[in-house]
Amino acid sequence: MAEDTRTEIPVRPVLLAALRQDQKQNLDYELEELENLALANRLEPVETFIQALDRPNPATYFGKGKVEELRLAVQTYEADLIVTNDELSPSQIHNLEEATQATVVDRTGLILDIFAQRAQTKVAKLQVQLARLEYQLPRLRTSMSVSLDQQTGAGGGGFTSRGAGETKLEQSRRRLTSEMVSIKKELEALQKDASTQGKKRQESAIPTVALVGYTNAGKSTLMNQLLTRFGQGAGSDSSKQVFEKDMLFATLNTTIRQLTLSDKSRFLLSDTVGFVSKLPHHLVAAFESTLQEAANADLLLQVVDVSDEHYQSMMKTTENTLARLGIKDKAMITVYNKADKADLSFPLVDGEAAITISARDRQSQDELLGLVKKALFTDRKEVTLKVPFADSAVVAHLLDDHELLSQDFDETGTTVKLALSPDEINRYQKYIH
Ligand SMILES: Nc1nc2c(ncn2[C@@H]2O[C@H](COP(=O)(O)OP(=O)(O)OP(=O)(O)O)[C@@H](O)[C@H]2O)c(=O)[nH]1
Ligand SMILES: [Mg+2]
């Protein structure tokens, strides 16, 4: 398989090609996304070809006329790469490559390449490699079939070590499969540690909030802003910040941090990989454990870049991706971000589950946190507890993460007013007045 040679070349002209199969399809959005994916791979789209066809041509995906146009454009632009909007079958890729004399890559291939470049942590690297191998496995035929035909034509290669009837293709398949098995093992071992941490967190009963949404929406920016103000060692330690940048898939690994608000209420906030439409299913599968943070969260914050004209399609993409991950019926606040860029007024709260903000605006952050608190701690009730001095440790413990609403003493003990959850009310029943 060709390694990442493509990514080392700074800018390379490419042709984009798409089929319009359905009038309802938002092809504009899909093509803008494809263009961004290409740019993120340092490819420069020079022309886009669209063909309206009810169903793809079984042999070459595009119809004859469009294939000819592509062939000519390959020569005109001296482009040797065609990026297709959808996944083609291995034989379609092969035939189209033959007809146009260019390499054909699809959207999935682009996404996998970007992920491969961005992966930093060991887990992310292994996850991406696994997804790439799974993607390559059924496509081996494309590059192998040529040499395979030549081989049989020449009466076989003559490798005596080769098993009876085992072709080069089968050997490659076997190599990929065994590599996949060993990556899976390594990942399982690494993730065992992570899941014990997850369990610990669940036991600690601190509610969790997960940032989700389309790539580049501003999830990491929001996380950093909140960390600076409410993270552990807030304002001092910039090394705890997560990576934010104006590019696709800046974040691949999941980061979880605890926030402690001024009223002492606490929750864990997680930032994770962003979504894109048609996120390759291999990638979703490979990142499933990373994305579990969202599945386990008590509350989702869907961050939306409201300054992008396609923001509604992006929201749909996020919803579809969550559904694919089996995440549904979860409490969610929609955070329309980048209002400054969109020239909308902010902060603007719309009910209990929607807010328009600008991530770096303090007032926006406060309003958003107000909604988060309402969603997380809505079932808390104000109660008065009378705790004898002998049990004063209980009060100290409660004051760790509860705001003291009022306090009084007499000769028998302390009387405190706090807002407690139904669970806590149960637990501390004997002190409740
Ligand atoms: N104008 C403006 N830009 C913002 C705002 N929030 C984030 N950005 C910018 O948007 C870009 C992407 O921000 P990130 O926080 O990295 O986005 P993300 O959602 O974490 O992206 P992925 O990790 O790729 O999923 C950065 O250049 C940010 O500076 C905002 O409220 N207003
Ligand atoms: Mg990010």
Coordinates of C-alpha atoms and ligand atoms in Angstrom, one line a residue:
M1 CA 0.0 0.0 0.0
A2 CA 1.2 3.5 -0.8
E3 CA 2.2 5.1 2.4
D4 CA 1.6 8.8 3.2
T5 CA 3.6 10.1 0.3
R6 CA 0.7 12.2 -0.6
T7 CA 0.7 14.2 2.6
E8 CA 4.4 15.2 2.1
I9 CA 3.6 17.1 -1.0
P10 CA 2.6 20.6 0.0
V11 CA -0.1 21.4 -2.6
R12 CA -1.3 19.1 -5.3
P13 CA -4.1 19.8 -7.8
V14 CA -7.1 17.5 -7.6
L15 CA -10.4 17.2 -9.3
L16 CA -13.6 16.7 -7.3
A17 CA -16.3 14.5 -8.7
A18 CA -19.8 13.8 -7.4
L19 CA -23.0 12.2 -8.4
R20 CA -26.4 13.8 -7.8
Q21 CA -28.6 10.8 -7.1
D22 CA -31.3 12.5 -5.1
Q23 CA -32.8 16.0 -5.6
K24 CA -33.2 16.3 -1.8
Q25 CA -29.6 15.7 -1.2
N26 CA -27.7 18.8 0.0
L27 CA -24.9 18.4 -2.5
D28 CA -23.7 22.0 -2.0
Y29 CA -22.9 21.2 1.6
E30 CA -21.4 17.9 0.8
L31 CA -19.1 19.4 -1.8
E32 CA -18.0 22.3 0.5
E33 CA -17.2 19.6 3.0
L34 CA -15.3 17.6 0.5
E35 CA -13.3 20.7 -0.6
N36 CA -12.4 21.3 3.1
L37 CA -11.3 17.7 3.5
A38 CA -9.2 18.0 0.4
L39 CA -7.6 21.3 1.6
A40 CA -6.9 19.7 5.0
N41 CA -4.9 17.1 3.1
R42 CA -3.0 19.8 1.3
L43 CA -4.8 19.1 -2.0
E44 CA -6.0 22.0 -4.1
P45 CA -9.4 21.4 -5.8
V46 CA -9.1 22.9 -9.3
E47 CA -12.5 21.9 -10.7
T48 CA -15.6 20.1 -9.6
F49 CA -17.6 17.7 -11.7
I50 CA -21.2 16.8 -11.0
Q51 CA -23.3 14.3 -12.8
A52 CA -27.0 13.7 -12.2
L53 CA -27.6 10.0 -12.4
D54 CA -30.3 7.9 -10.7
R55 CA -27.8 5.2 -10.0
P56 CA -24.1 4.9 -10.5
N57 CA -22.7 3.3 -13.5
P58 CA -21.8 -0.2 -12.3
A59 CA -18.4 -0.3 -14.1
T60 CA -17.0 3.2 -13.8
Y61 CA -19.4 4.9 -11.3
F62 CA -19.7 7.9 -13.5
G63 CA -21.3 7.7 -16.9
K64 CA -19.3 7.6 -20.1
G65 CA -19.4 11.3 -21.0
K66 CA -18.3 12.4 -17.5
V67 CA -15.5 9.9 -17.4
E68 CA -14.2 11.4 -20.7
E69 CA -14.5 14.9 -19.2
L70 CA -12.5 13.7 -16.3
R71 CA -9.9 12.2 -18.5
L72 CA -9.4 15.4 -20.4
A73 CA -9.3 17.5 -17.2
V74 CA -6.6 15.3 -15.8
Q75 CA -4.5 16.2 -18.8
T76 CA -5.4 19.9 -18.8
Y77 CA -4.6 20.5 -15.2
E78 CA -1.9 17.9 -15.0
A79 CA -3.8 16.6 -12.0
D80 CA -3.2 13.0 -11.1
L81 CA -5.8 12.7 -8.4
I82 CA -9.6 12.5 -8.5
V83 CA -11.5 12.8 -5.2
T84 CA -15.0 11.3 -5.3
N85 CA -17.8 12.3 -2.9
D86 CA -18.9 8.8 -2.3
E87 CA -17.3 5.5 -1.7
L88 CA -16.7 3.5 -4.9
S89 CA -16.4 -0.2 -5.2
P90 CA -12.9 -1.6 -5.7
S91 CA -13.6 -2.5 -9.3
Q92 CA -15.1 1.0 -10.0
I93 CA -12.0 2.6 -8.6
H94 CA -9.9 0.4 -10.8
N95 CA -11.9 1.0 -14.0
L96 CA -12.0 4.8 -13.4
E97 CA -8.3 4.9 -12.8
E98 CA -7.7 3.0 -16.0
A99 CA -10.0 5.3 -18.0
T100 CA -8.6 8.6 -16.6
Q101 CA -5.1 7.7 -15.9
A102 CA -5.4 9.3 -12.4
T103 CA -5.5 7.9 -8.9
V104 CA -9.0 7.8 -7.4
V105 CA -9.5 8.5 -3.7
D106 CA -12.9 8.8 -2.0
R107 CA -14.1 10.9 0.9
T108 CA -13.4 8.1 3.4
G109 CA -9.8 7.9 2.2
L110 CA -9.4 11.6 2.7
I111 CA -10.8 11.5 6.2
L112 CA -8.7 8.6 7.2
D113 CA -5.6 10.4 5.9
I114 CA -6.4 13.5 7.9
F115 CA -6.9 11.4 11.0
A116 CA -3.7 9.7 10.4
Q117 CA -1.8 13.0 10.3
R118 CA -3.5 14.4 13.4
A119 CA -3.2 11.4 15.7
Q120 CA -0.9 12.2 18.5
T121 CA -1.6 9.8 21.4
K122 CA -0.8 6.1 21.1
V123 CA -4.4 5.2 21.4
A124 CA -5.5 7.6 18.6
K125 CA -2.7 6.3 16.4
L126 CA -3.7 2.7 16.9
Q127 CA -7.4 3.5 16.3
V128 CA -6.7 5.3 13.1
Q129 CA -4.4 2.6 11.9
L130 CA -7.1 0.0 12.6
A131 CA -9.6 2.0 10.7
R132 CA -7.3 2.3 7.7
L133 CA -6.5 -1.4 7.6
E134 CA -10.2 -2.2 7.7
Y135 CA -10.8 0.3 4.8
Q136 CA -7.9 -1.2 2.8
L137 CA -8.8 -4.8 3.3
P138 CA -11.7 -5.1 0.8
R139 CA -9.8 -2.7 -1.6
L140 CA -6.7 -4.8 -1.9
R141 CA -8.1 -6.2 -5.1
T142 CA -7.8 -2.8 -6.8
S143 CA -4.0 -2.5 -6.7
M144 CA -3.4 -6.3 -6.5
S145 CA -5.6 -7.4 -9.4
V146 CA -3.2 -6.1 -12.0
S147 CA -0.2 -7.9 -10.6
L148 CA -2.3 -10.9 -10.0
D149 CA -3.4 -11.2 -13.6
Q150 CA 0.1 -10.7 -14.8
Q151 CA 1.3 -13.4 -12.4
T152 CA -1.2 -16.0 -13.6
G153 CA -0.5 -15.0 -17.2
A154 CA 3.2 -15.6 -16.7
G155 CA 2.4 -19.0 -15.3
G156 CA 2.8 -18.1 -11.6
G157 CA 5.6 -16.4 -9.7
G158 CA 7.4 -19.6 -8.7
F159 CA 7.7 -18.9 -4.9
T160 CA 7.9 -22.3 -3.5
S161 CA 7.2 -21.1 0.0
R162 CA 3.8 -20.0 -1.1
G163 CA 1.0 -22.2 0.0
A164 CA -0.8 -24.2 -2.6
G165 CA -3.0 -21.8 -4.6
E166 CA -2.3 -18.9 -2.3
T167 CA -2.2 -15.8 -4.3
K168 CA -0.3 -12.6 -3.6
L169 CA -3.7 -11.1 -2.8
E170 CA -4.4 -13.7 -0.1
Q171 CA -1.0 -13.2 1.4
S172 CA -1.6 -9.4 1.6
R173 CA -5.0 -10.1 3.1
R174 CA -3.5 -12.4 5.7
R175 CA -0.9 -9.8 6.6
L176 CA -3.4 -7.1 7.1
T177 CA -5.7 -9.3 9.1
S178 CA -3.0 -10.3 11.5
E179 CA -1.9 -6.7 11.9
M180 CA -5.5 -5.8 12.7
V181 CA -5.7 -8.5 15.3
S182 CA -2.5 -7.4 17.1
I183 CA -3.6 -3.7 17.0
K184 CA -7.0 -4.7 18.5
K185 CA -5.2 -6.6 21.3
E186 CA -2.9 -3.6 22.1
L187 CA -5.9 -1.3 22.1
E188 CA -7.9 -3.5 24.5
A189 CA -5.0 -3.5 26.9
L190 CA -4.6 0.3 26.7
Q191 CA -8.3 0.9 27.1
K192 CA -8.7 -1.4 30.1
D193 CA -6.8 1.3 32.1
A194 CA -9.1 4.0 30.7
S195 CA -12.3 2.2 31.5
T196 CA -11.2 1.6 35.1
Q197 CA -10.8 5.4 35.3
G198 CA -14.3 5.8 33.8
K199 CA -15.7 3.5 36.5
K200 CA -14.0 5.4 39.2
R201 CA -15.6 8.6 37.9
Q202 CA -19.0 7.1 37.7
E203 CA -18.7 6.0 41.3
S204 CA -17.7 9.4 42.4
A205 CA -21.1 10.6 41.4
I206 CA -19.9 13.9 39.9
P207 CA -22.1 14.6 36.9
T208 CA -20.5 14.6 33.5
V209 CA -21.1 16.9 30.6
A210 CA -19.8 16.1 27.1
L211 CA -19.1 18.6 24.3
V212 CA -20.1 17.2 21.0
G213 CA -20.6 18.6 17.5
Y214 CA -19.3 19.2 14.1
T215 CA -15.6 19.6 13.6
N216 CA -14.3 23.1 14.0
A217 CA -17.4 24.3 15.8
G218 CA -15.4 25.6 18.8
K219 CA -15.7 22.8 21.3
S220 CA -12.1 22.9 22.4
T221 CA -12.2 26.7 22.6
L222 CA -15.1 26.6 24.9
M223 CA -13.5 23.9 27.0
N224 CA -10.3 26.0 27.4
Q225 CA -12.3 29.1 28.3
L226 CA -14.1 27.2 31.1
L227 CA -10.9 25.6 32.2
T228 CA -9.2 28.9 32.6
R229 CA -11.9 30.1 34.9
F230 CA -13.1 27.0 36.7
G231 CA -10.5 24.2 36.1
Q232 CA -8.2 22.9 38.8
G233 CA -5.5 25.5 39.4
A234 CA -7.6 27.8 37.2
G235 CA -5.9 30.7 35.6
S236 CA -2.4 29.4 36.4
D237 CA -1.6 26.2 34.5
S238 CA -1.9 26.6 30.8
S239 CA -0.5 23.1 30.2
K240 CA -3.9 21.8 31.1
Q241 CA -5.4 23.4 28.1
V242 CA -6.6 21.3 25.2
F243 CA -5.6 21.9 21.6
E244 CA -7.8 24.3 19.6
K245 CA -7.2 25.3 16.0
D246 CA -9.0 26.5 12.9
M247 CA -8.7 23.2 11.0
L248 CA -10.7 20.0 10.6
F249 CA -10.3 17.4 13.3
A250 CA -8.0 19.4 15.5
T251 CA -9.1 17.1 18.4
L252 CA -8.8 13.3 18.2
N253 CA -8.4 12.3 21.8
T254 CA -10.8 12.7 24.6
T255 CA -10.0 15.0 27.4
I256 CA -11.9 15.1 30.7
R257 CA -11.5 17.8 33.3
Q258 CA -13.2 18.8 36.4
L259 CA -14.8 22.2 36.7
T260 CA -15.7 23.8 40.1
L261 CA -18.1 26.7 39.8
S262 CA -18.2 29.6 42.3
D263 CA -21.1 28.1 44.2
K264 CA -19.0 24.9 44.6
S265 CA -21.1 22.8 42.2
R266 CA -18.8 20.5 40.3
F267 CA -19.0 18.6 37.1
L268 CA -16.7 16.8 34.7
L269 CA -16.4 18.3 31.2
S270 CA -15.2 16.2 28.2
D271 CA -14.0 17.3 24.8
T272 CA -13.8 14.9 22.0
V273 CA -13.4 14.3 18.3
G274 CA -15.6 16.4 16.0
F275 CA -18.0 14.9 13.5
V276 CA -18.3 15.3 9.7
S277 CA -21.0 13.9 7.5
K278 CA -20.5 10.3 6.3
L279 CA -17.9 9.7 8.9
P280 CA -16.5 6.4 7.8
H281 CA -18.0 3.6 9.8
H282 CA -14.6 2.0 10.4
L283 CA -13.6 5.3 12.0
V284 CA -16.7 5.5 14.2
A285 CA -16.1 1.9 15.2
A286 CA -12.4 2.5 15.9
F287 CA -13.2 5.6 18.0
E288 CA -16.2 4.1 19.7
S289 CA -14.5 3.8 23.1
T290 CA -13.2 7.4 22.8
L291 CA -16.8 8.5 22.1
Q292 CA -18.2 6.5 25.0
E293 CA -17.6 9.6 27.1
A294 CA -20.5 11.2 25.3
A295 CA -22.6 8.0 25.7
N296 CA -22.0 8.0 29.5
A297 CA -22.5 11.7 30.0
D298 CA -25.5 13.1 32.0
L299 CA -25.7 16.1 29.6
L300 CA -24.6 16.9 26.1
L301 CA -23.6 20.3 24.8
Q302 CA -24.0 20.3 21.1
V303 CA -21.7 23.1 19.8
V304 CA -22.7 24.6 16.5
D305 CA -20.8 27.0 14.3
V306 CA -23.8 29.3 13.6
S307 CA -21.6 31.5 11.3
D308 CA -21.4 28.7 8.8
E309 CA -24.2 28.9 6.2
H310 CA -24.6 25.1 6.4
Y311 CA -25.0 25.0 10.1
Q312 CA -28.3 23.2 9.9
S313 CA -26.9 20.4 7.9
M314 CA -24.0 20.2 10.3
M315 CA -26.5 19.8 13.2
K316 CA -28.2 17.0 11.3
T317 CA -24.8 15.4 10.8
T318 CA -24.2 15.5 14.5
E319 CA -27.6 14.1 15.3
N320 CA -27.1 11.3 12.8
T321 CA -23.6 10.5 14.2
L322 CA -25.0 10.4 17.7
A323 CA -27.7 8.1 16.6
R324 CA -25.1 5.8 14.9
L325 CA -23.3 5.7 18.3
G326 CA -26.6 4.6 19.9
I327 CA -26.8 7.9 21.8
K328 CA -30.4 9.1 21.9
D329 CA -32.9 10.6 24.3
K330 CA -30.1 12.3 26.2
A331 CA -30.5 15.7 27.8
M332 CA -28.9 18.2 25.4
I333 CA -28.3 21.9 25.2
T334 CA -27.7 23.3 21.8
V335 CA -24.9 25.9 21.9
Y336 CA -25.0 28.2 18.8
N337 CA -21.4 29.4 18.9
K338 CA -19.4 32.0 16.9
A339 CA -22.3 34.5 17.2
D340 CA -19.7 37.3 16.9
K341 CA -18.7 36.0 13.5
A342 CA -22.3 35.6 12.4
D343 CA -23.2 39.1 13.6
L344 CA -25.9 37.8 15.9
S345 CA -26.5 39.3 19.4
F346 CA -25.2 37.2 22.3
P347 CA -25.6 35.8 24.8
L348 CA -29.1 34.9 24.0
V349 CA -30.9 32.3 26.0
D350 CA -33.7 30.5 24.3
G351 CA -35.6 28.4 26.8
E352 CA -33.7 25.8 28.8
A353 CA -32.0 23.9 26.0
A354 CA -30.7 26.5 23.5
I355 CA -28.3 29.4 23.8
T356 CA -26.5 31.7 21.3
I357 CA -22.9 32.5 22.4
S358 CA -19.4 33.5 21.5
A359 CA -17.0 31.1 23.2
R360 CA -14.6 33.7 24.4
D361 CA -17.2 36.0 25.9
R362 CA -17.4 35.8 29.7
Q363 CA -21.1 36.7 29.9
S364 CA -21.8 33.9 27.3
Q365 CA -20.0 31.4 29.5
D366 CA -21.9 32.5 32.6
E367 CA -25.3 32.2 30.9
L368 CA -24.3 28.8 29.5
L369 CA -23.2 27.6 32.9
G370 CA -26.6 28.7 34.3
L371 CA -28.3 26.4 31.8
V372 CA -25.9 23.6 32.6
K373 CA -26.5 23.9 36.3
K374 CA -30.3 24.0 35.8
A375 CA -30.1 20.8 33.7
L376 CA -27.7 18.9 36.0
F377 CA -29.0 20.0 39.4
T378 CA -32.6 20.5 38.6
D379 CA -33.8 17.9 41.1
R380 CA -31.9 19.5 44.0
K381 CA -34.1 20.8 46.8
E382 CA -33.3 23.2 49.6
V383 CA -33.3 21.4 52.9
T384 CA -32.3 22.3 56.5
L385 CA -30.1 19.9 58.3
K386 CA -29.4 19.8 62.0
V387 CA -26.1 18.1 62.6
P388 CA -24.8 17.4 66.2
F389 CA -21.3 18.5 66.9
A390 CA -20.2 14.9 67.1
D391 CA -21.0 14.5 63.4
S392 CA -19.6 17.8 62.2
A393 CA -17.5 15.9 59.6
V394 CA -20.7 15.4 57.7
V395 CA -21.1 19.2 57.4
A396 CA -17.5 19.6 56.3
H397 CA -18.0 16.9 53.7
L398 CA -21.2 18.4 52.4
L399 CA -19.6 21.9 52.2
D400 CA -16.9 20.5 49.9
D401 CA -19.3 20.6 47.0
H402 CA -22.4 22.5 48.1
E403 CA -23.0 26.1 48.6
L404 CA -23.9 27.1 52.1
L405 CA -27.2 28.9 52.0
S406 CA -27.3 29.7 55.7
Q407 CA -25.8 28.5 58.9
D408 CA -26.7 28.6 62.6
F409 CA -25.3 27.1 65.8
D410 CA -26.8 26.2 69.2
E411 CA -25.4 24.2 72.1
T412 CA -26.4 20.9 70.4
G413 CA -25.0 21.3 67.0
T414 CA -25.0 23.1 63.6
T415 CA -28.0 23.9 61.5
V416 CA -27.2 24.4 57.8
K417 CA -29.4 25.1 54.7
L418 CA -28.2 23.4 51.5
A419 CA -29.6 22.3 48.2
L420 CA -29.4 18.5 48.0
S421 CA -30.2 15.9 45.4
P422 CA -32.9 13.3 46.1
D423 CA -30.1 10.8 46.7
E424 CA -28.4 13.0 49.2
I425 CA -31.7 13.7 50.9
N426 CA -32.1 10.0 51.4
R427 CA -28.6 9.6 52.6
Y428 CA -28.8 12.4 55.1
Q429 CA -32.4 11.9 56.1
K430 CA -31.7 11.6 59.8
Y431 CA -30.3 15.1 60.0
I432 CA -33.1 16.7 57.9
H433 CA -35.3 19.0 59.9
Ligands
LIG1 N1 -15.1 34.1 15.8 C1 -15.1 33.0 16.6 N2 -14.3 32.0 16.4 C2 -14.3 30.9 17.3 C3 -15.3 30.9 18.3 N3 -15.1 29.7 19.0 C4 -14.1 29.0 18.3 N4 -13.6 29.8 17.3 C5 -12.5 29.4 16.4 O1 -12.9 28.3 15.7 C6 -11.8 27.5 15.4 C7 -12.0 26.0 15.8 O2 -12.1 25.9 17.2 P1 -11.9 24.6 18.0 O3 -12.2 24.9 19.4 O4 -10.5 24.0 17.7 O5 -13.0 23.7 17.3 P2 -13.4 22.2 17.7 O6 -14.9 22.1 17.7 O7 -12.7 21.8 18.9 O8 -12.9 21.4 16.4 P3 -12.4 19.9 16.3 O9 -11.5 19.6 17.4 O10 -11.8 19.8 15.0 O11 -13.6 19.0 16.3 C8 -10.6 28.1 16.1 O12 -9.9 28.9 15.1 C9 -11.3 29.0 17.1 O13 -10.5 30.1 17.5 C10 -16.2 32.0 18.5 O14 -17.0 32.0 19.4 N5 -16.1 33.0 17.6
MG2 MG -11.4 20.3 19.3

